[in-house]
Coordinates of N, CA and C in Angstrom, one line a residue:
M244 N 24.3 -10.4 -18.0 CA 23.3 -10.6 -19.0 C 23.9 -11.4 -20.2
S245 N 25.2 -10.9 -20.9 CA 25.6 -11.3 -21.8 C 26.4 -12.9 -21.6
N246 N 26.2 -13.6 -20.6 CA 26.6 -14.9 -20.4 C 25.1 -15.9 -20.1
H247 N 24.2 -15.3 -20.4 CA 22.7 -15.9 -20.2 C 22.5 -17.0 -21.4
G248 N 22.2 -18.3 -20.8 CA 21.9 -19.2 -21.6 C 20.9 -19.0 -23.0
V249 N 21.2 -19.6 -23.8 CA 20.6 -19.5 -25.2 C 20.5 -20.8 -25.8
V250 N 19.2 -21.3 -26.0 CA 18.7 -22.6 -26.3 C 18.0 -22.6 -27.5
S251 N 17.6 -23.8 -28.0 CA 16.6 -23.8 -29.2 C 15.0 -23.4 -28.6
R252 N 14.0 -23.3 -29.3 CA 12.8 -23.0 -29.2 C 12.4 -24.1 -28.3
E253 N 12.2 -25.4 -28.9 CA 12.1 -26.7 -28.2 C 12.6 -26.7 -26.7
A254 N 13.8 -26.4 -26.6 CA 14.5 -26.4 -25.2 C 13.6 -25.4 -24.3
W255 N 13.6 -24.3 -25.0 CA 13.0 -23.2 -24.3 C 11.8 -23.5 -23.5
L256 N 10.6 -24.3 -24.6 CA 9.6 -24.5 -24.2 C 9.5 -25.5 -23.0
D257 N 10.4 -26.5 -23.0 CA 10.7 -27.5 -21.9 C 10.7 -26.9 -20.8
A258 N 11.8 -25.7 -20.7 CA 11.9 -25.1 -19.5 C 11.0 -24.3 -19.0
R259 N 10.3 -23.5 -20.0 CA 9.0 -22.7 -19.4 C 8.1 -23.7 -18.9
K260 N 7.6 -24.8 -19.4 CA 6.7 -25.5 -19.0 C 6.9 -26.1 -17.6
R261 N 8.1 -26.5 -17.3 CA 8.5 -27.0 -15.9 C 8.4 -25.6 -14.9
L262 N 8.6 -24.5 -15.4 CA 8.8 -23.1 -14.6 C 7.2 -22.9 -14.3
L263 N 6.3 -23.3 -15.5 CA 4.9 -23.2 -15.3 C 4.1 -23.9 -14.0
L264 N 4.9 -25.0 -13.9 CA 4.2 -25.8 -12.9 C 4.2 -25.2 -11.6
K265 N 5.5 -24.6 -11.3 CA 5.9 -23.9 -10.2 C 4.9 -22.6 -10.0
E266 N 4.9 -22.0 -11.1 CA 3.8 -20.7 -11.2 C 2.6 -21.2 -10.7
K267 N 2.1 -22.4 -11.2 CA 0.8 -22.7 -10.8 C 0.6 -23.1 -9.3
D268 N 1.4 -23.8 -9.0 CA 1.6 -24.0 -7.7 C 1.5 -22.9 -6.7
F269 N 2.3 -21.7 -7.0 CA 2.3 -20.5 -6.6 C 1.1 -19.9 -6.4
T270 N 0.4 -19.9 -7.5 CA -0.9 -19.1 -7.7 C -1.9 -20.0 -6.6
H271 N -1.9 -21.5 -6.7 CA -2.9 -22.0 -5.5 C -2.5 -21.9 -4.3
A272 N -1.0 -21.6 -3.9 CA -0.7 -21.5 -2.7 C -1.2 -20.0 -2.2
K273 N -1.2 -19.0 -3.0 CA -1.6 -17.6 -2.9 C -3.4 -17.6 -2.7
D274 N -4.1 -18.3 -3.5 CA -5.4 -18.5 -3.4 C -5.7 -19.1 -2.0
E275 N -5.1 -19.9 -1.3 CA -5.1 -20.3 0.0 C -4.9 -19.4 1.0
L276 N -3.8 -18.5 0.8 CA -3.3 -17.7 1.5 C -4.3 -16.7 1.9
S277 N -5.0 -16.1 0.7 CA -6.1 -15.3 0.6 C -7.2 -15.6 1.2
R278 N -7.5 -16.9 1.1 CA -8.9 -17.6 2.0 C -8.5 -17.3 3.6
E279 N -7.3 -17.7 3.8 CA -7.1 -17.8 5.2 C -7.0 -16.1 5.7
R280 N -6.7 -15.5 5.0 CA -6.4 -13.7 5.1 C -8.1 -13.4 5.5
R281 N -8.9 -13.8 4.6 CA -10.2 -13.4 4.7 C -10.9 -14.2 6.1
E282 N -10.3 -15.3 6.5 CA -11.0 -15.7 7.6 C -10.2 -15.3 8.9
L283 N -9.5 -14.4 9.1 CA -9.0 -13.7 10.2 C -9.9 -13.3 11.2
P284 N -9.9 -13.3 12.4 CA -10.9 -12.6 13.2 C -10.6 -10.9 13.2
W285 N -11.8 -10.3 13.6 CA -11.9 -8.7 13.4 C -11.8 -8.1 14.7
V286 N -11.5 -6.9 14.7 CA -11.4 -6.1 15.8 C -12.3 -4.8 15.6
R287 N -13.2 -4.6 16.7 CA -14.2 -3.6 16.4 C -13.7 -2.2 16.6
V288 N -14.0 -1.1 15.9 CA -13.3 -0.1 16.0 C -14.2 1.1 16.6
D289 N -13.9 1.5 17.9 CA -14.9 2.1 18.6 C -14.5 3.6 18.7
K290 N -13.3 3.6 18.5 CA -12.6 5.5 18.4 C -13.3 6.0 17.5
P291 N -13.5 7.5 17.7 CA -14.3 8.3 16.9 C -13.0 9.2 15.7
Y292 N -12.6 8.7 14.9 CA -11.8 9.2 14.2 C -12.5 10.2 13.1
V293 N -11.8 11.4 13.0 CA -12.4 12.4 12.2 C -11.0 12.9 11.3
F294 N -11.5 12.7 10.0 CA -10.5 13.4 8.7 C -10.8 14.5 8.3
Q295 N -9.8 15.0 7.5 CA -9.9 16.3 6.8 C -9.9 16.0 5.4
G296 N -11.0 16.3 4.4 CA -10.8 15.8 3.0 C -11.4 16.8 2.2
P297 N -11.6 16.3 1.1 CA -12.3 17.0 0.0 C -13.9 17.5 0.4
E298 N -14.4 16.7 1.1 CA -15.6 17.1 1.7 C -15.6 17.8 2.8
G299 N -14.8 18.2 3.5 CA -14.4 18.5 4.8 C -14.3 17.5 5.9
E300 N -14.9 17.7 7.1 CA -14.9 16.8 8.0 C -15.3 15.4 7.9
E301 N -14.6 14.2 7.6 CA -15.4 13.3 7.6 C -15.1 11.9 8.7
T302 N -16.1 11.1 8.9 CA -15.7 10.2 9.9 C -15.2 9.1 9.4
L303 N -14.6 7.9 10.0 CA -14.3 6.9 9.3 C -15.5 6.0 8.6
S304 N -16.7 6.6 9.1 CA -17.7 5.5 8.8 C -18.1 6.3 7.2
Q305 N -17.8 7.4 7.3 CA -18.2 8.2 6.2 C -17.4 7.6 4.9
L306 N -16.2 7.5 5.2 CA -15.3 7.2 4.2 C -15.6 5.9 3.3
F307 N -16.6 5.0 3.9 CA -17.2 3.8 3.0 C -18.0 4.2 2.0
Q308 N -18.4 5.3 2.1 CA -19.5 5.9 1.1 C -20.5 5.2 0.5
G309 N -21.3 4.4 1.6 CA -22.5 3.7 1.6 C -21.7 2.2 1.1
R310 N -20.7 1.9 1.2 CA -20.3 0.4 0.9 C -20.0 -0.3 2.2
S311 N -19.5 -1.4 2.0 CA -19.4 -2.3 3.2 C -17.9 -2.5 3.5
Q312 N -17.0 -2.3 2.6 CA -15.6 -2.6 2.8 C -14.8 -1.1 2.4
L313 N -13.7 -1.3 3.0 CA -12.8 0.0 3.0 C -11.4 -0.3 3.0
I314 N -10.6 0.0 1.7 CA -9.2 0.1 1.9 C -8.7 1.2 2.2
V315 N -7.6 1.3 2.9 CA -7.0 2.7 3.3 C -5.3 2.1 3.1
Y316 N -5.0 3.1 2.4 CA -3.5 3.2 2.0 C -2.6 4.5 2.9
H317 N -1.9 3.7 3.9 CA -1.3 4.6 4.7 C 0.1 5.3 4.0
F318 N -0.3 6.7 3.3 CA 0.8 7.3 2.8 C 1.4 8.0 3.5
M319 N 3.0 7.8 3.2 CA 3.8 8.7 4.1 C 4.3 10.0 3.7
F320 N 3.6 10.8 4.4 CA 3.6 12.3 4.2 C 3.5 12.8 5.6
A321 N 4.8 13.4 6.4 CA 4.6 13.8 7.8 C 4.3 15.3 7.7
P322 N 3.7 15.8 8.7 CA 3.3 17.2 8.4 C 4.5 18.4 8.2
E323 N 5.6 17.8 8.4 CA 6.4 19.1 8.3 C 7.0 18.9 6.7
W324 N 6.8 17.7 6.0 CA 7.5 17.6 4.8 C 6.8 18.5 3.8
E325 N 7.2 18.9 2.7 CA 6.6 19.6 1.5 C 6.2 18.7 0.4
A326 N 6.6 17.4 0.3 CA 6.1 16.6 -0.6 C 5.9 15.1 0.2
G327 N 5.2 14.3 -0.7 CA 4.9 12.9 0.0 C 6.1 12.1 -0.5
C328 N 6.2 11.0 0.2 CA 7.5 10.2 0.0 C 7.3 9.7 -1.7
K329 N 8.3 9.4 -2.0 CA 8.8 9.1 -3.3 C 8.2 7.7 -3.4
S330 N 8.5 6.8 -2.6 CA 8.0 5.4 -2.8 C 6.5 5.2 -2.6
C331 N 6.0 6.0 -1.6 CA 4.3 5.8 -1.6 C 3.8 6.5 -2.9
S332 N 4.7 7.3 -3.6 CA 4.1 8.0 -4.7 C 4.3 7.0 -6.0
F333 N 5.3 6.1 -5.9 CA 5.3 4.9 -6.9 C 4.3 4.2 -7.0
W334 N 3.9 3.8 -5.6 CA 2.7 3.1 -5.3 C 1.2 3.9 -5.9
A335 N 1.2 5.1 -5.4 CA 0.1 5.6 -5.9 C -0.1 6.1 -7.2
D336 N 0.9 6.2 -8.1 CA 0.5 6.2 -9.4 C -0.2 5.0 -10.1
N337 N -0.6 3.9 -9.3 CA -1.3 2.9 -9.6 C -2.9 3.1 -9.3
F338 N -3.0 4.0 -8.7 CA -4.5 4.1 -7.9 C -5.5 4.3 -8.6
N339 N -5.3 5.5 -9.5 CA -6.5 6.1 -9.8 C -7.5 5.3 -10.8
G340 N -7.0 4.4 -11.7 CA -8.0 3.6 -12.3 C -8.5 2.4 -11.8
V341 N -8.0 2.1 -10.5 CA -8.6 0.9 -10.0 C -9.7 1.2 -8.8
V342 N -10.0 2.6 -8.8 CA -10.8 3.1 -7.7 C -12.4 2.6 -8.4
P343 N -12.8 3.1 -9.6 CA -14.1 2.5 -10.1 C -14.6 1.1 -9.9
H344 N -13.3 0.3 -10.0 CA -13.4 -1.1 -10.4 C -13.6 -1.7 -9.1
L345 N -12.8 -1.2 -7.8 CA -13.3 -1.5 -6.3 C -14.7 -1.1 -6.2
A346 N -15.1 -0.1 -6.7 CA -16.4 0.2 -6.0 C -17.6 -0.8 -6.5
Q347 N -17.2 -1.4 -7.8 CA -18.2 -2.4 -8.2 C -18.3 -3.7 -7.3
R348 N -17.2 -3.6 -6.6 CA -17.3 -5.0 -5.7 C -17.3 -4.5 -4.3
D349 N -18.1 -3.5 -4.2 CA -18.6 -3.0 -2.9 C -17.4 -2.7 -1.8
V350 N -16.3 -1.9 -2.5 CA -15.0 -1.8 -1.8 C -15.0 -0.1 -2.3
S351 N -14.7 0.6 -1.2 CA -14.2 2.0 -1.3 C -12.5 2.2 -0.8
F352 N -11.9 2.9 -1.5 CA -10.5 3.1 -1.5 C -10.3 4.8 -1.0
V353 N -9.5 4.8 -0.1 CA -8.7 6.0 0.2 C -7.5 5.8 0.5
A354 N -6.6 7.2 0.6 CA -5.2 7.2 1.1 C -5.2 8.3 2.4
I355 N -4.5 8.1 3.2 CA -4.7 8.6 4.4 C -3.2 9.1 5.0
S356 N -3.0 10.2 5.3 CA -1.7 10.9 5.6 C -1.8 11.8 6.9
R357 N -0.9 12.2 7.6 CA -0.9 12.9 8.7 C -0.5 14.3 8.4
A358 N 0.0 14.7 7.2 CA 0.2 16.2 6.5 C -1.1 16.8 6.5
P359 N -1.1 18.1 6.7 CA -2.6 19.0 6.7 C -3.0 18.7 5.1
F360 N -4.5 18.9 5.3 CA -5.1 18.3 4.0 C -4.5 19.4 2.7
S361 N -4.3 20.8 3.0 CA -3.7 21.8 2.3 C -2.4 21.2 1.4
K362 N -1.6 20.6 2.0 CA -0.3 19.8 1.5 C -0.6 18.8 0.6
L363 N -1.8 17.8 1.1 CA -2.0 16.9 0.3 C -2.7 17.5 -1.0
Q364 N -3.5 18.1 -1.1 CA -4.1 18.9 -2.2 C -3.1 19.5 -3.3
A365 N -2.1 20.1 -2.5 CA -1.2 20.6 -3.7 C -0.3 19.6 -4.3
F366 N 0.0 18.6 -3.5 CA 0.7 17.5 -4.2 C -0.2 16.8 -5.1
E367 N -1.0 16.4 -4.7 CA -2.1 15.7 -5.4 C -2.4 16.4 -6.9
R368 N -2.4 17.6 -6.9 CA -2.5 18.4 -8.0 C -1.2 18.4 -9.0
R369 N 0.0 18.3 -8.4 CA 1.3 18.3 -9.1 C 1.2 16.8 -9.8
M370 N 0.7 15.8 -8.8 CA 1.0 14.4 -9.5 C -0.1 14.1 -10.4
G371 N -1.3 14.6 -10.5 CA -2.5 14.5 -11.4 C -3.4 13.3 -10.7
W372 N -3.5 13.2 -9.7 CA -4.2 12.0 -8.9 C -5.5 12.3 -8.7
S373 N -6.2 11.7 -8.7 CA -7.9 11.8 -8.4 C -8.5 10.9 -7.3
F374 N -7.6 9.8 -6.7 CA -8.1 9.2 -5.7 C -8.3 10.0 -4.4
K375 N -9.2 9.5 -3.6 CA -9.7 10.1 -2.4 C -8.4 10.4 -1.2
W376 N -8.1 11.2 -1.1 CA -6.9 11.4 0.0 C -7.2 12.2 1.2
L377 N -7.1 11.8 2.3 CA -7.6 12.8 3.5 C -6.4 13.1 4.6
S378 N -6.4 13.8 5.3 CA -5.4 14.3 6.5 C -5.9 13.4 7.4
S379 N -5.2 12.7 8.6 CA -5.5 12.4 9.7 C -5.0 13.3 11.0
A380 N -4.5 14.5 10.5 CA -4.0 15.4 11.5 C -4.7 15.7 12.6
G381 N -4.4 15.5 14.0 CA -5.0 15.7 15.2 C -5.9 14.4 15.5
T382 N -5.4 13.2 14.8 CA -6.1 12.3 15.4 C -4.7 11.1 15.8
D383 N -5.3 10.0 16.4 CA -4.3 9.0 16.7 C -4.0 7.9 15.5
F384 N -4.9 8.1 14.4 CA -5.5 7.0 13.7 C -3.9 6.5 13.0
N385 N -3.0 7.2 12.4 CA -1.8 6.6 12.1 C -0.9 5.8 13.4
Q386 N -1.1 6.4 14.4 CA -0.2 5.7 15.4 C -1.1 4.6 15.8
D387 N -2.3 4.3 15.8 CA -3.1 3.4 16.3 C -2.8 2.1 15.3
Y388 N -2.7 2.6 13.8 CA -2.4 1.5 13.0 C -1.0 1.3 12.4
C389 N 0.0 1.8 13.3 CA 1.2 1.3 13.4 C 2.0 1.9 12.2
V390 N 1.7 2.9 11.6 CA 2.5 3.4 10.4 C 3.0 5.0 10.8
S391 N 3.0 5.5 12.0 CA 3.4 6.6 12.4 C 3.8 6.7 14.1
F392 N 5.1 7.2 14.3 CA 5.6 7.0 15.5 C 6.1 8.2 16.4
T393 N 5.6 8.2 17.4 CA 6.2 9.6 18.3 C 7.6 9.6 18.5
P394 N 8.1 10.8 18.8 CA 9.5 10.9 19.2 C 9.7 9.9 20.7
E395 N 8.6 10.2 21.3 CA 8.9 9.4 22.6 C 9.0 8.0 22.6
D396 N 8.3 7.3 21.7 CA 8.0 5.8 21.3 C 9.5 5.4 20.7
L397 N 9.9 6.4 19.6 CA 11.3 5.9 18.9 C 12.3 6.1 20.2
A398 N 12.2 7.1 21.0 CA 13.5 7.3 21.8 C 13.4 6.2 22.6
G399 N 12.5 5.7 23.2 CA 12.2 4.7 24.1 C 12.3 3.2 23.6
K400 N 12.4 3.2 22.2 CA 12.4 2.0 21.1 C 11.0 1.1 21.8
R401 N 9.9 1.7 21.7 CA 8.7 1.1 21.9 C 8.0 1.2 20.6
A402 N 8.5 1.4 19.4 CA 7.8 1.4 18.4 C 7.7 0.3 17.5
V403 N 6.7 -0.2 17.0 CA 6.5 -1.5 16.6 C 5.7 -1.4 15.0
Y404 N 6.6 -1.7 14.2 CA 6.1 -1.7 12.7 C 6.1 -3.3 12.2
N405 N 5.2 -3.7 11.3 CA 5.1 -4.9 10.9 C 5.2 -5.9 11.8
Y406 N 4.8 -5.6 12.9 CA 4.2 -6.5 14.0 C 5.8 -7.0 14.7
A407 N 6.5 -6.2 14.6 CA 8.0 -6.4 15.3 C 8.7 -5.0 15.6
P408 N 9.6 -5.0 16.8 CA 10.1 -3.7 17.0 C 10.7 -2.9 15.9
L409 N 10.5 -1.7 15.7 CA 11.0 -1.0 14.7 C 12.4 -0.7 14.8
E410 N 12.9 -1.0 13.9 CA 14.6 -0.9 13.6 C 15.1 0.4 13.2
R411 N 14.3 1.2 12.5 CA 14.8 2.6 12.0 C 13.9 3.6 12.7
P412 N 14.8 4.7 12.8 CA 14.0 5.7 13.5 C 13.1 6.5 12.4
M413 N 12.0 5.9 11.9 CA 11.4 6.8 11.2 C 9.9 7.1 11.8
T414 N 9.5 8.5 11.6 CA 8.3 9.0 11.9 C 6.8 8.4 11.5
D415 N 7.3 8.1 10.1 CA 6.1 7.7 9.0 C 6.6 6.5 8.2
L416 N 5.9 5.3 8.1 CA 6.2 4.4 7.0 C 4.6 4.0 6.4
Q417 N 4.8 3.3 5.5 CA 3.8 2.8 4.6 C 2.9 1.7 5.1
G418 N 2.0 1.4 4.6 CA 0.8 0.2 5.1 C -0.5 0.2 4.4
I419 N -1.0 -0.7 4.6 CA -2.6 -1.0 3.9 C -3.2 -1.5 5.0
S420 N -4.4 -0.8 5.2 CA -5.4 -1.5 6.3 C -6.7 -1.7 5.7
T421 N -7.3 -2.6 6.0 CA -9.1 -2.9 5.7 C -10.0 -2.8 6.6
F422 N -11.2 -2.4 6.1 CA -12.1 -2.1 7.3 C -13.5 -3.0 6.8
Y423 N -14.3 -3.2 7.6 CA -15.8 -3.6 7.3 C -16.7 -2.9 8.1
R424 N -17.6 -2.5 7.4 CA -19.1 -1.5 8.1 C -20.3 -2.8 7.9
D425 N -21.0 -3.0 9.1 CA -22.0 -3.9 9.0 C -23.2 -3.3 8.8
A426 N -24.5 -3.9 8.5 CA -25.6 -3.3 8.5 C -26.2 -2.4 9.5
D427 N -25.7 -2.8 10.9 CA -26.0 -1.8 11.9 C -24.9 -0.4 12.1
G428 N -23.8 -0.5 11.0 CA -23.1 0.9 11.2 C -22.0 0.3 11.9
G429 N -21.9 -1.0 12.5 CA -20.6 -1.2 13.4 C -19.3 -1.3 12.5
L430 N -18.3 -0.9 12.9 CA -16.9 -0.7 12.4 C -16.0 -2.0 12.6
F431 N -15.4 -2.5 11.7 CA -14.3 -3.3 12.3 C -12.9 -3.4 11.5
H432 N -11.8 -3.6 12.1 CA -10.6 -3.6 11.5 C -10.4 -4.9 11.2
T433 N -10.0 -5.3 9.7 CA -9.9 -6.9 9.3 C -8.7 -7.0 9.0
Y434 N -7.7 -6.3 8.8 CA -6.4 -6.7 8.2 C -5.3 -5.4 8.0
S435 N -4.0 -5.7 8.2 CA -3.1 -4.7 8.0 C -2.0 -5.3 7.3
C436 N -1.2 -4.9 6.5 CA 0.3 -5.2 5.9 C 1.0 -4.0 5.9
Y437 N 2.2 -4.3 5.9 CA 3.3 -3.5 5.9 C 4.6 -4.0 5.3
G438 N 5.5 -2.9 5.0 CA 6.8 -3.2 4.5 C 6.5 -4.0 3.2
R439 N 7.2 -5.4 3.1 CA 7.0 -5.9 1.7 C 5.7 -6.5 1.4
G440 N 4.8 -6.4 2.4 CA 3.5 -6.7 2.5 C 2.5 -6.1 1.4
V441 N 3.2 -4.8 1.0 CA 2.5 -4.0 0.0 C 3.0 -4.1 -1.0
D442 N 4.1 -4.9 -1.4 CA 4.7 -4.8 -2.7 C 3.9 -5.4 -3.9
M443 N 2.9 -6.4 -3.5 CA 1.9 -7.2 -4.5 C 1.0 -5.7 -5.1
M444 N 0.9 -4.8 -4.6 CA 0.2 -3.7 -4.9 C 0.5 -2.8 -6.0
N445 N 2.0 -2.8 -6.3 CA 2.7 -2.2 -7.0 C 2.8 -2.8 -8.6
T446 N 1.8 -2.2 -9.4 CA 1.9 -3.1 -10.8 C 3.3 -3.0 -11.5
A447 N 3.9 -1.8 -11.5 CA 5.2 -1.9 -12.2 C 6.0 -2.6 -12.0
Y448 N 6.2 -2.8 -10.5 CA 6.8 -4.0 -9.8 C 6.5 -5.3 -10.5
Q449 N 5.3 -5.6 -10.5 CA 5.0 -7.1 -11.1 C 5.4 -7.3 -12.5
Y450 N 5.4 -6.0 -13.3 CA 6.0 -6.2 -14.5 C 7.3 -6.4 -14.8
L451 N 8.2 -5.6 -14.0 CA 9.7 -5.8 -13.7 C 10.1 -7.2 -13.5
D452 N 9.2 -7.7 -12.5 CA 9.5 -9.3 -12.2 C 9.6 -10.1 -13.6
L453 N 8.9 -9.8 -14.5 CA 8.7 -10.7 -15.7 C 10.0 -10.5 -16.8
V454 N 10.7 -9.2 -16.6 CA 11.6 -8.9 -17.7 C 12.9 -9.5 -17.1
P455 N 14.0 -9.7 -18.2 CA 15.1 -10.3 -18.0 C 16.1 -9.7 -16.7
K456 N 15.9 -8.7 -16.7 CA 16.7 -7.8 -15.3 C 15.9 -7.8 -14.5
G457 N 14.7 -8.2 -13.9 CA 13.9 -8.0 -13.1 C 13.8 -6.6 -12.6
R458 N 14.1 -6.3 -11.2 CA 13.8 -5.4 -10.8 C 15.3 -4.4 -10.5
D459 N 16.3 -5.2 -10.9 CA 17.6 -4.5 -11.5 C 18.1 -3.8 -10.2
E460 N 17.9 -3.9 -9.2 CA 18.2 -3.1 -8.0 C 19.2 -3.6 -7.1
Q461 N 20.0 -4.5 -7.5 CA 21.3 -5.0 -7.1 C 22.0 -3.9 -7.0
G462 N 23.1 -3.9 -6.0 CA 24.1 -3.1 -5.7 C 23.7 -1.5 -5.3
L463 N 22.4 -1.2 -5.3 CA 22.2 0.2 -5.0 C 22.1 0.2 -3.5
P464 N 22.2 1.3 -2.8 CA 22.3 1.5 -1.4 C 21.2 1.1 -0.6
W465 N 19.9 1.1 -1.4 CA 18.8 0.4 -0.6 C 17.8 0.0 -1.9
P466 N 16.9 -1.0 -1.8 CA 16.2 -1.4 -3.3 C 15.5 -0.4 -4.1
M467 N 15.0 0.7 -3.5 CA 14.3 1.5 -4.2 C 15.1 2.9 -4.3
A468 N 16.2 2.9 -4.2 CA 17.2 3.9 -4.4 C 16.8 4.6 -5.7
W469 N 16.7 4.1 -6.7 CA 16.5 4.7 -8.1 C 15.1 5.3 -8.4
V470 N 14.3 5.1 -7.4 CA 12.8 5.7 -7.6 C 12.8 7.0 -7.1
K471 N 11.9 8.0 -8.1 CA 11.9 9.5 -8.2 C 10.6 9.8 -8.2
L472 N 10.2 10.7 -7.9 CA 8.6 11.3 -8.5 C 8.5 11.1 -9.9
R473 N 7.3 10.7 -10.3 CA 7.7 10.5 -12.0 C 7.8 11.7 -12.8
D474 N 7.6 13.0 -12.2 CA 8.0 14.3 -13.1 C 9.5 14.6 -12.6
E475 N 10.1 13.8 -12.1 CA 11.5 14.3 -11.7 C 12.5 13.6 -12.5
Y476 N 12.0 12.4 -13.4 CA 12.8 11.6 -14.1 C 13.3 12.3 -15.3
R477 N 14.6 11.9 -15.8 CA 15.3 12.8 -16.9 C 15.6 11.7 -17.8

C-alpha cells in the first residue's frame, strides 16, 4: 500500500470516470444475467418434505407463508456439530433486516440445516438472529439440493456440488435455492447457486470490495481463514 499512486484531484477524477464506464457495463451485464436467470425453466417438486421449526412440523409449502416465492439459504450445520459454520454465520449476520423487505415483494426467506432444531435454536439465541431457521433432519432435502453428501457418495466420489464433482470430502456445504408456489399449490424449484455464487449475498464482502485493501485475504491458508463467529473476535 505504501507504493500506491498518488495524483491530483483532476487526475483522480479522470481515472474514476474511466472506471465508472466499466462499472456501468458490469451493472448492465448483471441486469441481463438476472433476466436470463428468471427465464430458466423450472422443476416440479413432488417429494413431501417436512421440516422441524419454531411452529413445529412444517411442509415446504407452508414455508411460503402465503407468498408465491421462497428463498432457502442452505446453512452448514451437520447433526454432530455443536455450532453452525462460521462462514455461513458470516452470511447469516446479514439476514435479519432483509426479511421484512423481501416479504413486501412476495418473498419468504428461511434457512435450513441438517442439525436438530434444538441445536439451531441454541445457536440462534447465541447469535441474536430472528430469521426463520428449520431442521431438515430425517429428510433428503439437503441431499436432493446438493448441499449435503452421504459417506457412501463421498467414498465413491459420486458427490456433486456446484454442478461438478465434489473435490473436497465435506458432508455439508453452503448454497441458496429458490422456489415458486402457483395458485393451485404446485411447487417448483427455480434456481440454486453454490460456492462463489452466494458471494453477492454477503454485504460485508461487498463493502470490503470498495476499500483500498479489498478483502485482504492474500497469503491466508484459504480466503476466509480470518472469519470467526462475531462474538469470538477480540
